[in-house]
Every structure is written in C-alpha cells, then in structure tokens.
Coordinates of C-alpha atoms and ligand atoms in Angstrom, one line a residue:
X1 CA 82.9 293.8 -200.9
X2 CA 83.9 296.8 -203.2
X3 CA 85.8 294.2 -205.3
X4 CA 82.6 292.3 -205.6
X5 CA 80.9 295.4 -206.8
X6 CA 79.6 297.3 -203.6
X7 CA 79.4 300.9 -204.1
X8 CA 77.5 301.7 -200.8
X9 CA 78.8 300.6 -197.3
X10 CA 77.9 301.0 -193.8
X11 CA 80.7 300.0 -191.7
X12 CA 79.8 299.6 -187.8
X13 CA 81.7 299.3 -184.8
X14 CA 81.6 300.7 -181.0
X15 CA 84.6 303.1 -181.4
X16 CA 83.7 304.0 -185.1
X17 CA 87.5 303.9 -185.6
X18 CA 89.5 301.3 -187.8
X19 CA 92.2 298.7 -186.3
X20 CA 95.5 300.3 -187.1
X21 CA 96.3 297.9 -189.8
X22 CA 93.0 298.8 -191.4
X23 CA 93.4 302.4 -191.4
X24 CA 95.2 302.7 -194.8
X25 CA 92.7 300.3 -196.5
X26 CA 89.7 302.4 -195.5
X27 CA 91.3 305.5 -196.7
X28 CA 91.6 303.7 -200.1
X29 CA 88.1 302.3 -200.1
X30 CA 86.6 305.6 -200.0
X31 CA 87.7 306.0 -203.5
X32 CA 86.0 303.1 -204.6
X33 CA 82.6 303.2 -202.7
X34 CA 80.7 305.6 -200.4
X35 CA 81.5 304.6 -196.7
X36 CA 79.3 305.5 -194.0
X37 CA 80.8 305.0 -190.8
X38 CA 78.3 304.5 -187.8
X39 CA 79.1 303.7 -184.2
X40 CA 76.9 301.2 -182.5
X41 CA 77.4 298.4 -179.9
X42 CA 75.6 295.4 -181.6
X43 CA 75.1 293.8 -178.2
X44 CA 72.7 296.7 -177.2
X45 CA 69.2 296.8 -178.5
X46 CA 68.6 300.5 -178.6
X47 CA 71.9 300.8 -180.8
X48 CA 71.1 298.1 -183.4
X49 CA 67.5 299.9 -183.5
X50 CA 69.4 303.3 -183.9
X51 CA 71.7 301.6 -186.9
X52 CA 68.6 300.1 -188.5
X53 CA 66.5 303.3 -188.7
X54 CA 69.8 305.3 -189.7
X55 CA 69.8 302.9 -193.0
X56 CA 66.1 302.8 -193.5
X57 CA 66.4 306.7 -193.5
X58 CA 69.1 306.7 -196.1
X59 CA 68.3 306.7 -200.1
X60 CA 69.2 303.2 -200.4
X61 CA 67.7 299.5 -199.2
X62 CA 70.2 297.3 -197.6
X63 CA 71.5 294.6 -199.8
X64 CA 73.1 292.3 -197.1
X65 CA 75.1 292.0 -193.8
X66 CA 78.3 290.9 -193.0
X67 CA 78.4 290.2 -189.0
X68 CA 82.4 290.5 -188.3
X69 CA 82.2 291.9 -184.9
X70 CA 83.8 290.5 -182.1
X71 CA 87.2 289.1 -181.7
X72 CA 88.1 290.4 -178.1
X73 CA 91.1 288.5 -177.0
X74 CA 90.6 286.6 -173.7
X75 CA 92.1 283.3 -172.6
X76 CA 90.7 281.5 -169.7
X77 CA 90.3 277.9 -168.7
X78 CA 86.5 277.1 -167.9
X79 CA 87.3 277.2 -164.3
X80 CA 88.5 280.8 -164.6
X81 CA 85.6 281.9 -166.6
X82 CA 83.4 284.7 -165.0
X83 CA 80.1 285.8 -166.1
X84 CA 81.6 289.1 -167.1
X85 CA 84.1 287.1 -169.3
X86 CA 81.4 285.1 -170.8
X87 CA 79.1 288.1 -171.4
X88 CA 82.0 289.8 -173.1
X89 CA 82.5 287.1 -175.7
X90 CA 78.5 286.8 -176.3
X91 CA 77.9 290.2 -176.5
X92 CA 78.8 291.0 -180.0
X93 CA 78.3 287.4 -181.4
X94 CA 75.3 285.9 -179.6
X95 CA 73.6 288.8 -178.8
X96 CA 74.6 291.1 -181.8
X97 CA 73.7 288.3 -184.2
X98 CA 70.4 287.7 -182.9
X99 CA 69.6 291.5 -182.5
X100 CA 70.5 292.3 -186.2
X101 CA 68.5 289.2 -187.3
X102 CA 65.2 290.3 -185.4
X103 CA 65.8 294.3 -186.3
X104 CA 66.4 293.5 -190.0
X105 CA 64.0 290.7 -190.8
X106 CA 61.0 293.0 -191.2
X107 CA 62.8 296.2 -192.1
X108 CA 64.6 294.6 -195.1
X109 CA 62.8 291.5 -196.0
X110 CA 64.8 291.3 -199.4
X111 CA 68.3 290.9 -197.8
X112 CA 70.7 288.8 -200.3
X113 CA 73.1 287.9 -197.8
X114 CA 73.6 287.5 -194.1
X115 CA 77.0 286.3 -193.5
X116 CA 78.4 285.6 -190.0
X117 CA 82.1 285.6 -189.1
X118 CA 82.3 282.5 -186.8
X119 CA 85.5 280.7 -185.9
X120 CA 86.7 276.9 -186.1
X121 CA 86.8 277.2 -182.1
X122 CA 83.0 276.3 -182.3
X123 CA 83.3 273.1 -184.6
X124 CA 86.9 271.8 -183.9
X125 CA 87.0 272.3 -179.9
X126 CA 90.5 271.6 -178.4
X127 CA 90.9 275.4 -177.8
X128 CA 90.9 274.7 -174.1
X129 CA 91.1 278.6 -173.0
X130 CA 88.4 279.7 -175.5
X131 CA 85.3 278.0 -174.3
X132 CA 83.4 281.2 -173.9
X133 CA 84.7 282.5 -177.4
X134 CA 83.7 279.0 -178.7
X135 CA 80.3 279.5 -177.3
X136 CA 79.6 282.9 -179.1
X137 CA 80.6 281.5 -182.2
X138 CA 78.4 278.3 -181.8
X139 CA 75.6 281.0 -181.5
X140 CA 76.4 282.6 -184.6
X141 CA 76.6 279.2 -186.4
X142 CA 73.2 278.1 -185.1
X143 CA 71.9 281.6 -186.2
X144 CA 73.0 281.1 -189.6
X145 CA 71.4 277.5 -189.9
X146 CA 68.0 278.8 -188.1
X147 CA 67.8 281.3 -190.8
X148 CA 68.6 279.1 -193.7
X149 CA 66.1 276.7 -192.5
X150 CA 63.6 279.4 -192.6
X151 CA 64.7 280.2 -196.0
X152 CA 66.5 283.5 -195.4
X153 CA 70.1 284.0 -196.3
X154 CA 72.3 282.7 -193.6
X155 CA 76.0 281.6 -194.1
X156 CA 78.5 281.0 -191.3
X157 CA 82.1 281.0 -192.1
X158 CA 84.2 279.4 -189.2
X159 CA 87.4 281.0 -190.2
X160 CA 90.8 279.2 -188.9
X161 CA 93.4 281.9 -187.6
X162 CA 94.4 284.5 -190.2
X163 CA 97.9 285.8 -190.5
X164 CA 99.1 289.4 -190.1
X165 CA 95.9 291.1 -189.6
X166 CA 93.0 291.1 -186.9
X167 CA 92.8 289.2 -183.6
X168 CA 95.2 286.2 -184.5
X169 CA 97.8 288.8 -185.2
X170 CA 97.5 289.7 -181.4
X171 CA 97.7 286.2 -180.0
X172 CA 100.7 285.4 -177.9
X173 CA 103.6 283.3 -179.4
X174 CA 102.9 280.5 -177.0
X175 CA 99.3 280.0 -178.6
X176 CA 100.6 280.4 -182.0
X177 CA 103.1 277.9 -181.6
X178 CA 100.5 275.5 -179.9
X179 CA 98.3 276.0 -183.1
X180 CA 100.9 275.1 -185.3
X181 CA 101.6 272.2 -183.4
X182 CA 98.2 270.9 -183.6
X183 CA 98.3 271.1 -187.1
X184 CA 96.5 274.7 -188.0
X185 CA 98.5 276.7 -190.3
X186 CA 97.7 280.5 -190.5
X187 CA 95.8 281.5 -193.5
X188 CA 96.8 284.7 -195.4
X189 CA 94.1 287.3 -195.8
X190 CA 94.4 287.1 -199.3
X191 CA 93.7 283.8 -199.3
X192 CA 90.7 284.3 -197.0
X193 CA 89.0 286.9 -199.2
X194 CA 89.5 284.8 -202.3
X195 CA 88.0 281.9 -200.5
X196 CA 84.9 284.5 -199.4
X197 CA 84.5 285.5 -202.9
X198 CA 84.2 281.9 -203.9
X199 CA 81.5 281.4 -201.6
X200 CA 79.6 284.6 -202.4
X201 CA 77.0 282.8 -204.4
X202 CA 76.3 280.5 -201.8
X203 CA 73.9 282.5 -199.5
X204 CA 73.1 279.6 -196.9
X205 CA 75.1 277.2 -195.0
X206 CA 78.4 276.7 -193.0
X207 CA 81.7 276.4 -194.2
X208 CA 84.8 275.8 -192.1
X209 CA 87.8 277.8 -193.8
X210 CA 91.4 277.2 -193.0
X211 CA 94.2 275.4 -193.8
X212 CA 94.9 272.1 -191.9
X213 CA 97.6 269.4 -191.6
X214 CA 95.1 266.8 -190.6
X215 CA 97.7 264.0 -189.8
X216 CA 99.2 266.5 -187.2
X217 CA 95.9 267.6 -185.7
X218 CA 95.0 263.8 -185.0
X219 CA 98.4 262.9 -183.9
X220 CA 97.8 265.3 -180.9
X221 CA 94.5 264.0 -180.0
X222 CA 93.8 261.1 -177.5
X223 CA 90.2 261.1 -177.5
X224 CA 89.5 261.0 -181.4
X225 CA 87.6 264.0 -182.9
X226 CA 83.9 264.1 -184.1
X227 CA 84.3 266.9 -186.7
X228 CA 87.4 264.9 -188.3
X229 CA 85.5 261.5 -188.3
X230 CA 82.4 263.2 -189.9
X231 CA 83.9 265.6 -192.3
X232 CA 87.5 266.0 -192.5
X233 CA 88.4 262.3 -192.8
X234 CA 85.7 261.9 -195.5
X235 CA 86.9 264.7 -197.6
X236 CA 90.7 263.1 -197.1
X237 CA 89.2 260.1 -198.3
X238 CA 87.6 261.8 -201.3
X239 CA 90.7 263.4 -202.5
X240 CA 92.7 260.2 -203.5
X241 CA 93.7 259.0 -200.1
X242 CA 93.8 255.2 -199.6
X243 CA 92.2 253.2 -196.7
X244 CA 95.2 252.8 -194.9
X245 CA 93.7 250.9 -191.9
X246 CA 92.6 248.3 -194.6
X247 CA 96.2 248.0 -196.3
X248 CA 97.8 247.6 -192.7
X249 CA 95.3 244.8 -192.1
X250 CA 96.4 242.8 -195.2
X251 CA 99.2 240.0 -195.1
X252 CA 102.8 241.5 -195.4
X253 CA 103.0 240.0 -199.0
X254 CA 99.5 241.5 -200.0
X255 CA 100.5 244.6 -198.3
X256 CA 103.6 244.9 -200.1
X257 CA 102.0 244.3 -203.3
X258 CA 99.6 247.0 -203.0
X259 CA 102.0 249.4 -201.7
X260 CA 104.5 248.6 -204.6
X261 CA 101.3 249.3 -207.1
X262 CA 100.7 252.8 -205.5
X263 CA 104.4 253.9 -205.7
X264 CA 104.7 252.5 -209.3
X265 CA 101.9 254.5 -210.0
X266 CA 103.0 257.8 -208.4
X267 CA 106.6 257.6 -209.9
X268 CA 105.2 256.5 -213.4
X269 CA 103.0 259.5 -213.3
X270 CA 105.5 262.2 -212.5
X271 CA 108.0 260.4 -215.1
X272 CA 105.1 260.8 -217.6
X273 CA 105.5 256.9 -218.3
X274 CA 102.6 255.4 -220.7
X275 CA 100.6 252.8 -219.5
X276 CA 102.6 249.6 -220.2
X277 CA 106.1 251.1 -220.1
X278 CA 108.1 249.2 -217.9
X279 CA 109.4 250.7 -214.5
X280 CA 112.0 248.2 -213.3
X281 CA 111.7 248.1 -209.3
X282 CA 115.2 247.8 -208.9
X283 CA 116.5 250.6 -211.2
X284 CA 117.4 253.8 -209.2
X285 CA 115.2 256.8 -209.6
X286 CA 117.9 259.3 -210.6
X287 CA 118.8 256.9 -213.9
X288 CA 115.1 256.9 -214.6
X289 CA 115.5 260.8 -215.0
X290 CA 113.7 261.8 -211.6
X291 CA 115.0 265.1 -210.7
X292 CA 114.7 266.9 -207.4
X293 CA 111.5 268.8 -208.3
X294 CA 110.0 265.4 -209.5
X295 CA 111.1 263.7 -206.3
X296 CA 109.2 266.2 -204.4
X297 CA 106.2 265.7 -206.5
X298 CA 106.4 261.9 -206.0
X299 CA 106.7 262.5 -201.9
X300 CA 103.5 264.9 -201.8
X301 CA 101.7 262.2 -203.9
X302 CA 102.6 259.4 -201.6
X303 CA 102.0 261.6 -198.6
X304 CA 98.5 262.4 -199.8
X305 CA 97.9 258.5 -200.8
X306 CA 99.0 257.4 -197.5
X307 CA 98.1 260.3 -195.3
X308 CA 101.8 260.1 -193.8
X309 CA 104.0 263.0 -193.3
X310 CA 107.2 262.0 -195.3
X311 CA 110.9 263.2 -195.3
X312 CA 112.1 265.5 -198.2
X313 CA 114.9 263.2 -198.7
X314 CA 112.4 260.3 -199.4
X315 CA 113.3 259.1 -202.9
X316 CA 117.1 259.8 -201.9
X317 CA 116.7 257.4 -199.0
X318 CA 115.0 254.7 -200.6
X319 CA 116.1 255.1 -204.3
X320 CA 114.1 252.5 -206.1
X321 CA 110.3 251.3 -206.2
X322 CA 111.2 248.3 -204.3
X323 CA 112.9 250.2 -201.5
X324 CA 110.4 253.0 -201.3
X325 CA 107.6 250.5 -201.2
X326 CA 109.5 248.4 -198.4
X327 CA 110.0 251.8 -196.4
X328 CA 106.4 252.7 -196.8
X329 CA 104.9 249.3 -196.3
X330 CA 106.8 249.2 -192.6
X331 CA 105.5 252.7 -191.9
X332 CA 101.8 251.8 -192.5
X333 CA 101.7 248.1 -191.0
X334 CA 103.5 245.9 -188.5
X335 CA 106.9 244.7 -190.0
X336 CA 106.4 241.1 -191.0
X337 CA 107.4 238.4 -188.4
X338 CA 111.2 237.2 -188.8
Ligands
NAP401 N1 91.6 287.2 -187.4 C1 91.0 285.9 -187.3 O1 92.1 285.0 -187.3 C2 89.8 285.4 -187.1 C3 89.9 283.8 -186.9 C4 88.6 283.1 -186.6 C5 87.3 284.3 -186.5 N2 87.5 285.5 -186.5 C6 86.4 286.3 -186.4 O2 86.2 287.1 -187.1 C7 85.8 288.6 -186.8 C8 86.6 289.6 -187.3 O3 87.9 289.3 -186.8 P1 88.9 290.3 -186.6 O4 90.4 289.7 -186.5 O5 88.8 291.4 -187.9 O6 88.8 290.9 -185.2 P2 89.4 292.5 -184.7 O7 90.4 293.0 -185.7 O8 89.2 292.4 -183.4 O9 88.0 293.2 -185.3 C9 86.7 293.3 -184.7 C10 85.8 294.4 -184.6 O10 84.4 294.3 -184.2 C11 84.2 295.4 -183.6 N3 83.4 295.0 -182.5 C12 83.6 294.2 -181.4 N4 82.5 294.3 -180.6 C13 81.5 295.1 -181.1 C14 80.2 295.2 -180.7 N5 79.9 294.7 -179.6 N6 79.5 295.9 -181.6 C15 79.9 296.4 -182.7 N7 81.3 296.2 -183.2 C16 82.1 295.5 -182.6 C17 85.4 296.2 -183.2 O11 85.5 297.5 -183.2 P3 85.1 298.5 -181.7 O12 86.0 297.7 -180.9 O13 85.6 299.6 -182.0 O14 83.8 298.1 -181.5 C18 86.7 295.7 -184.4 O15 86.4 296.6 -185.4 C19 85.4 288.1 -185.4 O16 84.2 287.9 -185.2 C20 86.5 286.9 -185.1 O17 86.1 286.2 -183.9 C21 88.6 285.9 -187.0

C-alpha cells in the first residue's frame, strides 16, 4: 500500500501485534507512512463500530479497505467439524467482512476500494479438510460480488498458497506435499504483491491468483472439476493450446500429419527459420544448430501446445522432427493398429 502511495495506514488485528515475519517490515513501514495500529476483533459488532468511530474522529477520510483478516489454520474433515470450529473460521471472514461493509457503507460512501483476501479453497474445492475455511472465503467472495453489483467497490482475491510468509508457512509438510502433487505451486510474496499492484485499477470483480499446473491438477481428479471446465480450460485454450481431444480422434495418418506440422512449427520458430526454409524431418536437431537452451524452448512450446508434461531429454531421445512427432502422436492418441 505504501509503495502504491498510501501515506496513512490503519492496521487492525485482535492482538495489535505483527506476525514475527512482519515485525521488521512494520518497522520500515513507519518511515514511509503514518501507521496507526488499532486492536479490534472484526467479528464483533462493537469492535467494528469502535474502529469506524476512531477513523471518523481522525483527520482524514477512509480511502479504502483491504480485508486480510483470518488465517487461523485448522484442518478437519466435515465429519469432524464442530460449531465452534466453524464459527472460528467464519468470524473474521463472513462476519468480519459483512460488519465492515455495513459499518463503512454510510460512514464512508466514497471508498475507492474494498479488497477482500479470499482463497482458492472457495473456488477449487478439493481441500478435503478445509470445508469450514472454504465457507468463510465463499462468504467474502459473495460479499465482494454483492457490493460490486450495487456499484460499490468490491474485489475478491482468491489467493493460492503463498511461500515463506503467512498461514501457508505454518502448514504441515504433508499438506504442502499434497498441494504440490495436486498441481498447486507455492506463490512467492513478491509475485503475489506485484499481481495485486497490477489489479489495483480494477476495483470490482473476483480474481483467482496463483501458480497452477492444470495437467497435474486434473490428473488427480476422477470426477472432473467445474472451475477447470468453465475457466481454466478456456484460458488454456486461449494461450495457444491445441484441441487435443480433436487431434486424438483423427485417423492415425491425419493425426501424424497434424502433429508433425506443430513440431515443425515449434522447432522452426526456435531456430528462427524463415517461412519456406526447408526443415528436413529426418535431420538430427543438433546438426540444425539446436542447443540445449533451444531444446528446452522446443519442449516447453510443445508442452503448452499439447498440454502434456514432457521430459527434459525430449529432443535428445527423439532427435528428429519425424521421431519427435511419432512420439507425441503416440502420447495423445491410440497407437495405429498393427
Ligand atoms: N498466506 C496464504 O498462503 C494465503 C492463501 C490464501 C488466502 N489467504 C488469506 O489471506 C489472508 C491473510 O493471510 P495471512 O497468511 O497473512 O494470515 P496470517 O499470517 O494468519 O494473518 C492473519 C491476520 O489476521 C488477523 N486476524 C485474524 N482474525 C481476526 C479478527 N477476527 N479480527 C481482526 N483481525 C484478525 C491476525 O491477527 P490477530 O490474531 O492478532 O487478530 C493476523 O494479523 C487470510 O484471510 C487468509 O485466509 C492467505
């Protein structure tokens, strides 16, 4: 916020104490902005009213709100949930979000932003022991959407797991490994904050922010996934991927021709060949000048096109256009009948 130009910040939490990893940052922040620390529990009406009165009594109007409260980490299967554990997750998010909305709507009608830190758990599903956490985040998503529909600022950020700081740094190793196996990569705080800066001029909407390996994510699912079908697959198709299902349905000869054309195109692009330059399908890549860096560029171009994880040794193991196309053709469709 300070980097974006904020000079007056009111930081709110129940304890009034920064998390250990934030203490140094907070000390540095005081050099850039006037920092007011207020203790309040966002889940309590009287605390939120007191907070709003405190800001109203101050010398400046409120420019906007970032609701980033929450994050108590509690893993429980649905059968293990108690009302207490559910309340604990809803308190800061569902109640806190609503109370902040209610208390500030009249007091500060000219807010420029109302950003809520939600989580991918409310859109991706699949976090089996986080149903109550997902519910709290879904409430925040709904609040941002509801505000936006009424013309008020409301932006929900469904963060994926951050690395190094915050609640995900307190996750146990088993869960971290489970996330990684499921195609969810940890997102660095710097990358997350750069993304936030990029979204700053969009005061309304909902954004899922994270680093996902969708092939891996889908590989672990037997039931399909609505979010993937509606949004991620569409985005993947837009970024140059092929319709792999349509390719697989072609006859072996047509499929081989189509795959060969893509391989030629990717190799030619990396070698900076001009249109019309001959690319012999049987000439070895090394003799065409394909070095190891270029080999990785070919591989990632093909991974993106076919949406397949491919080995680092791809062009080494299949060193000509013909051999590489043959290998890829077999990966995406049934082998031709002998
Ligand atoms: N870090 C991630 O990877 C990640 C991923 C997805 C979503 N998120 C979301 O992003 C937000 C920030 O996460 P984080 O990692 O920074 O969590 P964090 O390190 O646990 O910090 C959460 C902050 O919220 C405050 N808080 C909790 N309940 C509160 C309440 N009822 N009223 C006022 N303040 C309250 C806590 O302070 P006190 O305990 O002193 O009140 C703490 O300062 C959370 O909403 C989390 O769900 C984080």
